[in-house]
Short mmCIF file of C-alpha atoms and ligand atoms in Angstrom, two decimals:
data_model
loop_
_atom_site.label_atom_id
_atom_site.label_comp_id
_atom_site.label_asym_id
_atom_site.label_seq_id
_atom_site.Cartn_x
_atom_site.Cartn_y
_atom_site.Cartn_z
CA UNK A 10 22.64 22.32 -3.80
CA UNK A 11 20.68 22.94 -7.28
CA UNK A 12 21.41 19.70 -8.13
CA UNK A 13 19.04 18.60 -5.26
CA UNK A 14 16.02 20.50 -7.77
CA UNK A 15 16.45 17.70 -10.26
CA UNK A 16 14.34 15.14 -8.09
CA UNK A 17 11.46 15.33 -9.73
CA UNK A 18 12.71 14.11 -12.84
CA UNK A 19 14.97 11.05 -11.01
CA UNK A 20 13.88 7.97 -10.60
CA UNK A 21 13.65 7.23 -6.75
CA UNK A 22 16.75 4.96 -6.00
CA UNK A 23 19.03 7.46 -7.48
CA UNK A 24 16.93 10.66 -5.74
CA UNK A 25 17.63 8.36 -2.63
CA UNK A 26 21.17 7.88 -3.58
CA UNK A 27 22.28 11.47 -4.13
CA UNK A 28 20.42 12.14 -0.98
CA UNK A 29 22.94 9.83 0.58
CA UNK A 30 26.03 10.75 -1.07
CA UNK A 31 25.08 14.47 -0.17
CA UNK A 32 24.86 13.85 3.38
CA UNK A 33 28.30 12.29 3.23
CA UNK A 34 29.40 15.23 1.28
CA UNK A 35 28.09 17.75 3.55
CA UNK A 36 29.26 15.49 6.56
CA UNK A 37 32.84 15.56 4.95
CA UNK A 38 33.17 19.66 4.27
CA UNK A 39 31.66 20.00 8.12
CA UNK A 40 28.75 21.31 6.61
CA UNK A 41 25.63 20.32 8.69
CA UNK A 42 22.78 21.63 7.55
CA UNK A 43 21.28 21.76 4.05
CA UNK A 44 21.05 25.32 2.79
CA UNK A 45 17.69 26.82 2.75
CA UNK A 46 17.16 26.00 -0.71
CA UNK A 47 17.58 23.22 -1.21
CA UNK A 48 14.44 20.83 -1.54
CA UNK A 49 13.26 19.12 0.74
CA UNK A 50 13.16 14.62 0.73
CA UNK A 51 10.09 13.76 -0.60
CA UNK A 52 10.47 9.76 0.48
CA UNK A 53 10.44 8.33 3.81
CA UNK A 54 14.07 6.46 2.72
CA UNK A 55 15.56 9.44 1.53
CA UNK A 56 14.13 12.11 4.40
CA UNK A 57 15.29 9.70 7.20
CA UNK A 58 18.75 9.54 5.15
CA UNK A 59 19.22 12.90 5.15
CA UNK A 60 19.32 12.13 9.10
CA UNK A 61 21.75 9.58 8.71
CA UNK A 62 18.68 6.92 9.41
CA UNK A 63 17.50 4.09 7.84
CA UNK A 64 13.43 3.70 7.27
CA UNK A 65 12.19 -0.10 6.54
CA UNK A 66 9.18 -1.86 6.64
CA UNK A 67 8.42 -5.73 7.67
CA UNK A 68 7.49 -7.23 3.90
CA UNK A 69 6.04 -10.46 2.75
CA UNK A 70 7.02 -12.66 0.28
CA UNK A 71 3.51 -13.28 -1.19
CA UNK A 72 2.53 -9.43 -2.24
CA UNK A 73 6.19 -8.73 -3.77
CA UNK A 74 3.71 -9.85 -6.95
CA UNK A 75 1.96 -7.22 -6.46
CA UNK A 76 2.53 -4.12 -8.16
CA UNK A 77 1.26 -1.21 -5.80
CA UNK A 78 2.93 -3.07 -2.85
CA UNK A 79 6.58 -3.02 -4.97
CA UNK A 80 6.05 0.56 -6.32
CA UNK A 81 5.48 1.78 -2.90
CA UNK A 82 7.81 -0.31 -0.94
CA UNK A 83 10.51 0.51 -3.90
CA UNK A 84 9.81 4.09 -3.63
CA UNK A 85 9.42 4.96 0.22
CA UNK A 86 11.37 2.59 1.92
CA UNK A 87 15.41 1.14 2.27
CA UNK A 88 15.03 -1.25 4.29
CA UNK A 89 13.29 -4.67 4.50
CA UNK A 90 11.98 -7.22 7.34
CA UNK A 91 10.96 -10.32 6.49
CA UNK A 92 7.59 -10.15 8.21
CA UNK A 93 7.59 -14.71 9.03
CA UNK A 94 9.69 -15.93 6.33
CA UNK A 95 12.79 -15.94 8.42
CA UNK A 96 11.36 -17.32 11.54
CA UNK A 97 12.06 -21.20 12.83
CA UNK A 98 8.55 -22.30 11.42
CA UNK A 99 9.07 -21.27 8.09
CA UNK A 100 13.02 -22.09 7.80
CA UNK A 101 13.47 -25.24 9.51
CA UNK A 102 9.91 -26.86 10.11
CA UNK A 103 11.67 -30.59 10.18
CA UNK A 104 14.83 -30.71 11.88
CA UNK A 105 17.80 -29.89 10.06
CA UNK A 106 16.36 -29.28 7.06
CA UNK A 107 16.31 -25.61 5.75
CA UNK A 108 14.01 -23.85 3.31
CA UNK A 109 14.65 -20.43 2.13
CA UNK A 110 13.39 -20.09 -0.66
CA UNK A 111 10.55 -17.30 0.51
CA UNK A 112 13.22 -15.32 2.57
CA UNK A 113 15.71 -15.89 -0.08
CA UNK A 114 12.63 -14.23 -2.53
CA UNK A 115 12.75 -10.63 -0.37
CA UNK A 116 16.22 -10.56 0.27
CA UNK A 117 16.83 -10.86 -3.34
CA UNK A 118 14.48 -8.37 -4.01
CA UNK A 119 16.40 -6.13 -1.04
CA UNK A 120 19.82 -6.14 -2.47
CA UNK A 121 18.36 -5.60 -6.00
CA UNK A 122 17.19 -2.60 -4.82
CA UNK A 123 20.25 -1.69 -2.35
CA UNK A 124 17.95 -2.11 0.75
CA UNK A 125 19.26 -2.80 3.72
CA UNK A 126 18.11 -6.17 5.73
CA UNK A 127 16.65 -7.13 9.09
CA UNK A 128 16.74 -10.71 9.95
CA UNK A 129 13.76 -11.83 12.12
CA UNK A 130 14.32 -13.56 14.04
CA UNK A 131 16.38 -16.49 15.33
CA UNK A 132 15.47 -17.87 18.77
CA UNK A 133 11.85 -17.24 20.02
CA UNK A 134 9.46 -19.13 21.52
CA UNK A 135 6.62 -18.19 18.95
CA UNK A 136 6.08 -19.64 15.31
CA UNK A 137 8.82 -22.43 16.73
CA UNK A 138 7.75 -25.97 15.45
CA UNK A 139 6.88 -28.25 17.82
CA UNK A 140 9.61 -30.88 17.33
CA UNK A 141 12.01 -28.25 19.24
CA UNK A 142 10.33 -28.36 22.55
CA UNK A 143 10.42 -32.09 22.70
CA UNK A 144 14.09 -32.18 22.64
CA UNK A 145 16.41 -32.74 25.65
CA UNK A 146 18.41 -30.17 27.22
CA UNK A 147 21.05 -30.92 25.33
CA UNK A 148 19.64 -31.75 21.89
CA UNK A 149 18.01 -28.52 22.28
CA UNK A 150 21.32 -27.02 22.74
CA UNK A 151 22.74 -28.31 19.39
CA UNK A 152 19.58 -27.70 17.54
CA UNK A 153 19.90 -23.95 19.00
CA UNK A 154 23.37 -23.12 18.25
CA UNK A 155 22.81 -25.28 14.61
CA UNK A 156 19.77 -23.37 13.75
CA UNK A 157 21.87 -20.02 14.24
CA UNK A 158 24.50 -21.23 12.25
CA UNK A 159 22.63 -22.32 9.46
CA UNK A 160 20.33 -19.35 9.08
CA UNK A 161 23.20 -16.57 9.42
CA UNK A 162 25.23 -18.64 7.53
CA UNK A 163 23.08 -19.11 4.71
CA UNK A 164 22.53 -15.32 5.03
CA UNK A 165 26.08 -14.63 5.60
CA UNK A 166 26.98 -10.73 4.65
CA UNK A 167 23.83 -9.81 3.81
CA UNK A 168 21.49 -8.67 6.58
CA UNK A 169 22.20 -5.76 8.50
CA UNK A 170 21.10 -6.42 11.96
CA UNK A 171 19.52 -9.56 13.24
CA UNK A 172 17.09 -10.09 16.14
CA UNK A 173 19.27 -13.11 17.38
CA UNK A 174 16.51 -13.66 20.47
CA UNK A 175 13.14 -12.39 20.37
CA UNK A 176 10.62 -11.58 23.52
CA UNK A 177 12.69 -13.27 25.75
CA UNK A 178 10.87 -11.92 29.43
CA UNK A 179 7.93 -11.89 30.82
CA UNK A 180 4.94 -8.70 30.95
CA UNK A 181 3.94 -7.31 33.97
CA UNK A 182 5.77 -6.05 36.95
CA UNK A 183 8.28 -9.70 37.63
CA UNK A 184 11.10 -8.58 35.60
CA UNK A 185 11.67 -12.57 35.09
CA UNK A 186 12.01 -14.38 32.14
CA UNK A 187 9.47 -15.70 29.97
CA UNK A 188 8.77 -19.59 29.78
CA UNK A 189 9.79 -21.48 26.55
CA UNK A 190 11.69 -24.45 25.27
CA UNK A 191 14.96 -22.39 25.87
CA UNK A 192 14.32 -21.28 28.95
CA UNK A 193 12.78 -24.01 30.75
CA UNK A 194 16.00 -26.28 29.71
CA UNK A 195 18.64 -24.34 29.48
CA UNK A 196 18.24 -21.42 32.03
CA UNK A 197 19.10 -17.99 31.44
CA UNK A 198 22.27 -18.42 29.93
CA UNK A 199 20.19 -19.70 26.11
CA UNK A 200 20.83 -15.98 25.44
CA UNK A 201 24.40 -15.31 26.15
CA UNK A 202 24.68 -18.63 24.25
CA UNK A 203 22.82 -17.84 21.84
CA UNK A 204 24.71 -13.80 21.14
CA UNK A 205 28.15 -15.61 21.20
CA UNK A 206 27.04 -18.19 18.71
CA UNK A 207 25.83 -15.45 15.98
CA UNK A 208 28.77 -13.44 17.11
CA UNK A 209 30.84 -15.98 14.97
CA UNK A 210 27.95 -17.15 12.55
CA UNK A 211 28.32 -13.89 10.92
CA UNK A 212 30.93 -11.18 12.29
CA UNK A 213 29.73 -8.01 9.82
CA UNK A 214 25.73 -8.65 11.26
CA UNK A 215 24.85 -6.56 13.76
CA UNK A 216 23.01 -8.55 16.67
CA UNK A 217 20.11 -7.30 17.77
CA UNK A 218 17.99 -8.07 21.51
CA UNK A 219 14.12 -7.16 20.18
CA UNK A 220 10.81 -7.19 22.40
CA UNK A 221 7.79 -5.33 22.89
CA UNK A 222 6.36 -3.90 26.04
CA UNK A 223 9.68 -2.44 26.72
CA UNK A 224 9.60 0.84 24.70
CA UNK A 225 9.11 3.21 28.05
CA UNK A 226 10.55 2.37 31.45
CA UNK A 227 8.97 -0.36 33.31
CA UNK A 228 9.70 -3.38 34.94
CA UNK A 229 9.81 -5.40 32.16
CA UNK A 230 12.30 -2.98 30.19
CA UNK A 231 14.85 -2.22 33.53
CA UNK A 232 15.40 -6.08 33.00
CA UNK A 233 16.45 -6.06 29.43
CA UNK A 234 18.23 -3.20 30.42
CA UNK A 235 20.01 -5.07 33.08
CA UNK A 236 20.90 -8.40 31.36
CA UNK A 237 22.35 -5.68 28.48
CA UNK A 238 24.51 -3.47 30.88
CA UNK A 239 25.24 -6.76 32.32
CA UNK A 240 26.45 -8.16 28.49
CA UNK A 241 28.11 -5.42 27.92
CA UNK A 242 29.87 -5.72 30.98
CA UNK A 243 31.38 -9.11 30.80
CA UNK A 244 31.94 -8.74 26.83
CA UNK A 245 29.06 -10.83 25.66
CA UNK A 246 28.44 -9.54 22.37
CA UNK A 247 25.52 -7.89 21.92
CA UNK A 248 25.23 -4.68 19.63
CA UNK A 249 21.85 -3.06 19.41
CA UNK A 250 18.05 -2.98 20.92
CA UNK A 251 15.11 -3.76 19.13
CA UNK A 252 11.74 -1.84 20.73
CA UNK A 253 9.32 -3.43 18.86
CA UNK A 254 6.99 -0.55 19.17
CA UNK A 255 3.33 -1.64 18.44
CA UNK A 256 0.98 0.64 20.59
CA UNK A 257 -2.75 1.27 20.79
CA UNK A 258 -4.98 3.13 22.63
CA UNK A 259 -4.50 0.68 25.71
CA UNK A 260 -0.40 0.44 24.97
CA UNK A 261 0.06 4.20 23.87
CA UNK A 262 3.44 6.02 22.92
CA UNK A 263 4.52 6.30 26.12
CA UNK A 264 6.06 9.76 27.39
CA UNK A 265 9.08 8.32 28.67
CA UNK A 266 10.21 6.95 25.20
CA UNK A 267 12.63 9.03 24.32
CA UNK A 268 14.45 8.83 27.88
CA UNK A 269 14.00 4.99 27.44
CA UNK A 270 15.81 4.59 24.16
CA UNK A 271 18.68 7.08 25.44
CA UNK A 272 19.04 5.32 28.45
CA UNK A 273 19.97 1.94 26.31
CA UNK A 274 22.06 3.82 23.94
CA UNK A 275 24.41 4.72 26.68
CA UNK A 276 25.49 1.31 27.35
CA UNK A 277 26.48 1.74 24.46
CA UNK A 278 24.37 -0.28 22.41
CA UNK A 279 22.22 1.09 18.84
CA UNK A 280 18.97 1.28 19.55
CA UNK A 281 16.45 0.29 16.35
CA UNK A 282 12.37 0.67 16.33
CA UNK A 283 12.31 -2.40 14.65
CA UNK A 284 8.25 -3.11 14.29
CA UNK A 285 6.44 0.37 14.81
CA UNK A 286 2.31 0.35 14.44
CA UNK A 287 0.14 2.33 15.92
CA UNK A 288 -3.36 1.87 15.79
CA UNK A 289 -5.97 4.83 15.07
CA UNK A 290 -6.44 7.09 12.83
CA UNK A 291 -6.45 10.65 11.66
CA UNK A 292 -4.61 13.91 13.66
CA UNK A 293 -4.14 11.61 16.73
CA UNK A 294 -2.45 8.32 14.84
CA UNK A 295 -0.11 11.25 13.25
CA UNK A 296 0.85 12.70 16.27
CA UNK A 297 1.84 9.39 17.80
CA UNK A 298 4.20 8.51 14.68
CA UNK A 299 5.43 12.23 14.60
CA UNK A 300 6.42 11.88 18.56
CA UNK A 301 8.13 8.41 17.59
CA UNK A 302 9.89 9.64 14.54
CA UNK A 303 10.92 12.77 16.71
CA UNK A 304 12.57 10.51 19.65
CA UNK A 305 14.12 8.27 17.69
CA UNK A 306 16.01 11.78 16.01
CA UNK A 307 16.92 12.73 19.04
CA UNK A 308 18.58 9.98 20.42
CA UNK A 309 22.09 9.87 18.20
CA UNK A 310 22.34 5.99 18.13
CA UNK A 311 18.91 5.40 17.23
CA UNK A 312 19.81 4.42 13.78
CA UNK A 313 16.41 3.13 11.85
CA UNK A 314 13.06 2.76 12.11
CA UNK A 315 11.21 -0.03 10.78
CA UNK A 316 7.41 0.01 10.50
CA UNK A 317 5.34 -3.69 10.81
CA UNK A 318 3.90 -3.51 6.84
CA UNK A 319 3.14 -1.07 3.82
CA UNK A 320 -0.36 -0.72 3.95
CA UNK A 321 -3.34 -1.47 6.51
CA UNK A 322 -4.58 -3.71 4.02
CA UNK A 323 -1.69 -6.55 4.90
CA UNK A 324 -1.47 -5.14 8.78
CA UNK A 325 -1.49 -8.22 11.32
CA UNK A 326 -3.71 -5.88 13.27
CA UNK A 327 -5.69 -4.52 9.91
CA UNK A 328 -8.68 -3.45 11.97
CA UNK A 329 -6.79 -1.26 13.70
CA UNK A 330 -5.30 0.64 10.48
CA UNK A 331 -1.66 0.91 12.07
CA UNK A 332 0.20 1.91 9.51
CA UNK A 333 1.53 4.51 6.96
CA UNK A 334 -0.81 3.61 3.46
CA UNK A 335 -4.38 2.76 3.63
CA UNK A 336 -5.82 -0.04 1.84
CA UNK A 337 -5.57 1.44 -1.31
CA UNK A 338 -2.37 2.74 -1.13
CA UNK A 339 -3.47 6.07 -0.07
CA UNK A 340 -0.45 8.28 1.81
CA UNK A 341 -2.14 8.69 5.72
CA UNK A 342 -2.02 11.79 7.80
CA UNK A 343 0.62 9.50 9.40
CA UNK A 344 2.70 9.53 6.45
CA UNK A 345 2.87 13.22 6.64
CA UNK A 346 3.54 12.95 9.58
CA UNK A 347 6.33 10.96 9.45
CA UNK A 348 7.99 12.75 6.12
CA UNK A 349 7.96 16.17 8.40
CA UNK A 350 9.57 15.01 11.39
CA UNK A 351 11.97 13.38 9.52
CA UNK A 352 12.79 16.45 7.60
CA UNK A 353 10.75 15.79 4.45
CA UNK A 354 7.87 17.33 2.41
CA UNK A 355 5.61 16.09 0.45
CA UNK A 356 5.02 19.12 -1.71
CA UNK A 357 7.72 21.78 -3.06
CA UNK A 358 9.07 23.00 -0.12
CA UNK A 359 11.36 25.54 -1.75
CA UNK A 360 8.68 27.79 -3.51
CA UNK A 361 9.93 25.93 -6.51
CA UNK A 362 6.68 24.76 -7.52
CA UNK A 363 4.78 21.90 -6.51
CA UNK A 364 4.64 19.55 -9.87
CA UNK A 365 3.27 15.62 -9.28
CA UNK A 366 1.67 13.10 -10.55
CA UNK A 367 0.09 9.50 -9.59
CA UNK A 368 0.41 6.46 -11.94
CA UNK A 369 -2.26 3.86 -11.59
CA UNK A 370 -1.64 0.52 -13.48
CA UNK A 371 -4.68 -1.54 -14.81
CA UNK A 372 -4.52 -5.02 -17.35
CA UNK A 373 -6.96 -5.05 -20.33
CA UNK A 374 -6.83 -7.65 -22.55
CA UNK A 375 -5.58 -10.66 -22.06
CA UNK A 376 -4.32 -13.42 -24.34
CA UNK A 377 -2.90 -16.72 -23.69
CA UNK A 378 1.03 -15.22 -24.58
CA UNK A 379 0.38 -11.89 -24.40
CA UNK A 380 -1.67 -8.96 -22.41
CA UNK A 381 -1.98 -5.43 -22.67
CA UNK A 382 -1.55 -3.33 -19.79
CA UNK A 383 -2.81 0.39 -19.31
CA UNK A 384 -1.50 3.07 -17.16
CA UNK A 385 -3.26 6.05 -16.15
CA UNK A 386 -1.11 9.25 -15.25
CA UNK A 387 -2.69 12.19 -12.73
CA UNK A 388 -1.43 15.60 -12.41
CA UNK A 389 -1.58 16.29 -8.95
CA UNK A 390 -2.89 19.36 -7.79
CA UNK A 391 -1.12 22.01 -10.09
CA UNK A 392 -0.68 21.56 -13.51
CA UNK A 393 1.89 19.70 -15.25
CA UNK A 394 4.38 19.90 -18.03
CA UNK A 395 5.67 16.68 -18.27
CA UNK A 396 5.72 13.38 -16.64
CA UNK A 397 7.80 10.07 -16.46
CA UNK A 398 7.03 6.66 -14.77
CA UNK A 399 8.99 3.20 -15.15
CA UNK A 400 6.73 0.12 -16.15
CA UNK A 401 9.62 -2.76 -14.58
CA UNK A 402 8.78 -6.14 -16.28
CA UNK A 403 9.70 -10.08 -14.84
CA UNK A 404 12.06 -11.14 -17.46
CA UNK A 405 11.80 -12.75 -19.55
CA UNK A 406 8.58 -11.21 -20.02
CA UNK A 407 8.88 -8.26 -23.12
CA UNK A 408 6.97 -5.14 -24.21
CA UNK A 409 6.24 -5.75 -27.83
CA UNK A 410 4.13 -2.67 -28.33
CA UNK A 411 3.18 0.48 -26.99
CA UNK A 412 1.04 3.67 -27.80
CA UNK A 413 0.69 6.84 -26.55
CA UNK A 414 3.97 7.31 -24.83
CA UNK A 415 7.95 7.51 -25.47
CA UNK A 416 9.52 4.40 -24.13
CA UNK A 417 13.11 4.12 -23.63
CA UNK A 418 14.91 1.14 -21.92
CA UNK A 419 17.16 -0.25 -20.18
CA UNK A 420 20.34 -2.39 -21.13
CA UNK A 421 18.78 -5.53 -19.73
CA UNK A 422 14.90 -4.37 -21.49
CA UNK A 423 13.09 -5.41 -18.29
CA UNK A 424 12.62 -1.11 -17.42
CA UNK A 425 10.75 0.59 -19.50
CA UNK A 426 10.68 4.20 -19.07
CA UNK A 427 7.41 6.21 -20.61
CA UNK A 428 7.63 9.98 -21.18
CA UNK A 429 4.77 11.55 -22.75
CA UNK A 430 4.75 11.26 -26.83
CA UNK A 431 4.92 15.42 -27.73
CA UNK A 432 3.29 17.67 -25.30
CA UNK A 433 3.10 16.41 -21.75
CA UNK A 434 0.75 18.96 -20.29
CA UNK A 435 -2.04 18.15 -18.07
CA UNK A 436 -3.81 20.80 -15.97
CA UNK A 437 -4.72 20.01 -12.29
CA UNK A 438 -6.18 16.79 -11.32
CA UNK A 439 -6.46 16.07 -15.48
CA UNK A 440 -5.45 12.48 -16.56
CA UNK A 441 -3.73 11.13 -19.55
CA UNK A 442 -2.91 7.26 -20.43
CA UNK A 443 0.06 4.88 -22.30
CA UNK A 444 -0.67 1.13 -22.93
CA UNK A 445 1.53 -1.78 -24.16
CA UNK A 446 1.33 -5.41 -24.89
CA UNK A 447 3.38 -8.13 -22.45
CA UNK A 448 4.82 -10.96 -24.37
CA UNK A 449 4.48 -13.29 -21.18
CA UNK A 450 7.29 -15.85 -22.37
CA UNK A 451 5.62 -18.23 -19.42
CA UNK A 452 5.07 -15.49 -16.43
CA UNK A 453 2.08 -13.63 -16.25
CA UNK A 454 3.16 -11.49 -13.32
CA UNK A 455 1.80 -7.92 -13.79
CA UNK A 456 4.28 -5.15 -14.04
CA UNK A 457 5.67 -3.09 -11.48
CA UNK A 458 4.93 0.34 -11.85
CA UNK A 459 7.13 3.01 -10.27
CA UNK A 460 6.53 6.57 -8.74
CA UNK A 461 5.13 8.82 -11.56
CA UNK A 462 7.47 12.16 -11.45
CA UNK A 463 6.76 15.66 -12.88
CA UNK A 464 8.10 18.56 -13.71
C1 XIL B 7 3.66 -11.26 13.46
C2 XIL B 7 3.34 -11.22 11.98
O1 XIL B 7 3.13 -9.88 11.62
C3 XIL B 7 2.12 -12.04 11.68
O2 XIL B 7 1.93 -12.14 10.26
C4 XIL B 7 2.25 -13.44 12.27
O3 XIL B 7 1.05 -14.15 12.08
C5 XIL B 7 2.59 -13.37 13.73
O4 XIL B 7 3.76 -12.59 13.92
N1 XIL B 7 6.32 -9.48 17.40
C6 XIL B 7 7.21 -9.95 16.48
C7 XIL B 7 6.76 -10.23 15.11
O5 XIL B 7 8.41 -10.03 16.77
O6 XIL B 7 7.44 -11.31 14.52
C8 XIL B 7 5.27 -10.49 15.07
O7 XIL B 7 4.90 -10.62 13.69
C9 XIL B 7 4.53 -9.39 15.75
C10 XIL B 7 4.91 -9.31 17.19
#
């Protein structure tokens, strides 16, 4: 249990991973609580795996250059989405010829990090090119079952759950199925198809129905709920429920989300809130993620939550400001939210003291080969004794320099970790900086800078 007390000086995939191996632990010796002293998570990844629960976020490819977007996906979250890079459009725009290279880009950064993966998503009648719905019944077939194939196979092994057919029926009160390419020409049947098909494109994925508007019970949800007790039934294979999960102030939480998700987890399916944002702000916004977080707890085969981005600044509905971070990174009332229901604090929640710091990265000069790179450290609001934060280059980029810090590296010299250089102190809210110089060796991608810790 002590051992928990050394989290501040971790870096956050091991804090995660001894949060992990705990819960095993604890899970072995029948033990199932945590003792009241030990600390509490302090990361969304590692407070939801204390609960035996995944927490992801949709990411895309183009920010994973950015380094407040990697610091805080790397430090808060274990599980990725690819938020379009997986979807028909962007994988197979021309018939029968693939490109992953954007996917391939976030999964790689995923299993470098030992994040989990969603795939998203494979049959849908959004972002589909247009060549698809001029096929024939039964071109459309073989371009179906091929574009499964090639995508899980490609993938094979590596993504945890995929949304094998996406938003499939129709709003409102019909219960019937939604109009597309698939459904127009091949009837209902596209999806049993289309389940069976990933079923042997790759055996160790789970396979995932996903929509939205189904996340309390209505019309629209007793018919997914139907075609799945109906799967289940007749040994289609189908393993888990995606409830997309974006609400508003027209499309709230609705009260009956709890009972919803339970009643799909006893036919025996996982249930996964696969692209959670909710628009607002403030005590009410938190409330509405803490009542999410809470049901999905609840409901023992609810096994992950996924929220639709990192910060509002990349939201697809930024105006509303849906999600955990603001703009500049900022942890939301949300957030909080979130960390308590899942179990987690943000500050020392054993009396043990309540040491932490920020780490803020900034480039200064720049050179054609070379640049210098600055980061600012801020004691939180107690005062400090020491600090650490890992500056994570692209190889084969190379620190040459650096002043006002410790560094020590390493094997591979593309993590740098800083200490302070003698006394470490800062006093409340007091700041303190380390630079170095980049030797760019051809990439001039800024570094990543990870979670400052304290002590
Ligand atoms: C959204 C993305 O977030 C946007 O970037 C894109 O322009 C449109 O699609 N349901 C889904 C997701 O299953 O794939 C959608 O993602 C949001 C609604």
């Amino acid at each position: 249990m002590l051992m928990l007390s050394t989290r501040r000086t971790s870096p956050p995939r091991a804090r995660r991973a001894l949060g992990a191996g705990l819960a095993g632990l604890l899970a072995l010796t029948g033990v199932t609580a945590l003792a009241g002293t030990a600390d509490a998570a302090t990361t969304l990844a590692s407070a939801a795996a204390a609960k035996g629960r995944y927490f992801g976020t949709a990411v895309a490819a183009n920010h994973l250059g950015e380094a407040q977007y990697v610091s805080t996906l790397n430090t808060e979250f274990d599980s990725v989405t690819p938020e379009n890079e997986m979807k028909w459009d962007a994988v197979e725009a021309t018939r029968n010829s693939f490109n992953f290279s954007a996917a391939d880009r976030i999964v790689s950064h995923a299993q470098s990090r030992g994040m989990k993966v969603r795939g998203h998503t494979l049959v849908w009648h959004s972002q589909l090119p247009s060549w698809v719905g001029g096929l024939s019944a039964t071109d459309l077939r073989s371009a179906m079952n091929n574009h499964i194939n090639q995508v899980m196979g490609h993938y094979k092994g590596k993504i945890h759950s995929w949304d094998v057919v996406n938003e499939a029926f129709q709003d409102g009160s019909s219960g019937a199925r939604r109009s597309s390419p698939f459904q127009d020409k091949l009837g209902n049947g596209f999806i049993e198809e289309a389940f069976r098909t990933a079923r042997a494109a790759d055996p160790a994925a789970k396979l995932c129905y996903n929509d939205y508007n189904t996340d309390g019970i209505n019309a629209k949800s007793n018919a997914v709920y139907n075609m799945v007790k109906d799967f289940k039934a007749r040994g289609v294979p189908i393993d888990c429920v995606g409830f997309q999960s974006h609400f508003n102030s027209a499309s709230p939480v609705p009260s009956d989300y709890q009972a919803n998700l339970q009643r799909f987890a006893d036919l025996g399916v996982e249930v996964q809130i696969t692209e959670l944002d909710i628009e607002g702000s403030g005590t009410s916004q938190a409330t509405s993620y803490g009542n999410v977080v809470k049901a999905c707890l609840a409901v023992t085969r609810c096994t992950g939550i996924t929220v639709w981005g990192i910060t509002d600044k990349y939201s697809w509905r930024a105006s509303g400001t849906p999600l955990l971070f603001d703009s500049n990174y900022n942890k939301k009332p949300a957030y909080t939210a979130v960390l308590s229901a899942l179990g987690g604090s943000s500050g020392g929640g054993d009396g043990g003291g309540s040491a932490a710091c920020t780490a803020t990265y900034a480039k200064a000069e720049e050179w054609s080969d070379r640049f210098n790179g600055r980061v600012t450290i801020t004691a939180g609001t107690s005062a400090i004794s020491t600090w650490s934060v890992t500056v994570t280059l692209t190889p084969p980029q190379k620190i040459s320099t650096t002043w006002n810090g410790t560094p020590s590296w390493d094997s591979s010299g593309t993590v740098m970790t800083m200490k302070p250089n003698g006394n470490g102190s800062l006093a409340a809210g007091a700041s303190t900086s380390f630079g170095f110089t980049v030797m760019k060796n051809g990439t001039s991608t800024p570094p990543v800078i990870g979670a400052c810790t304290a002590s």
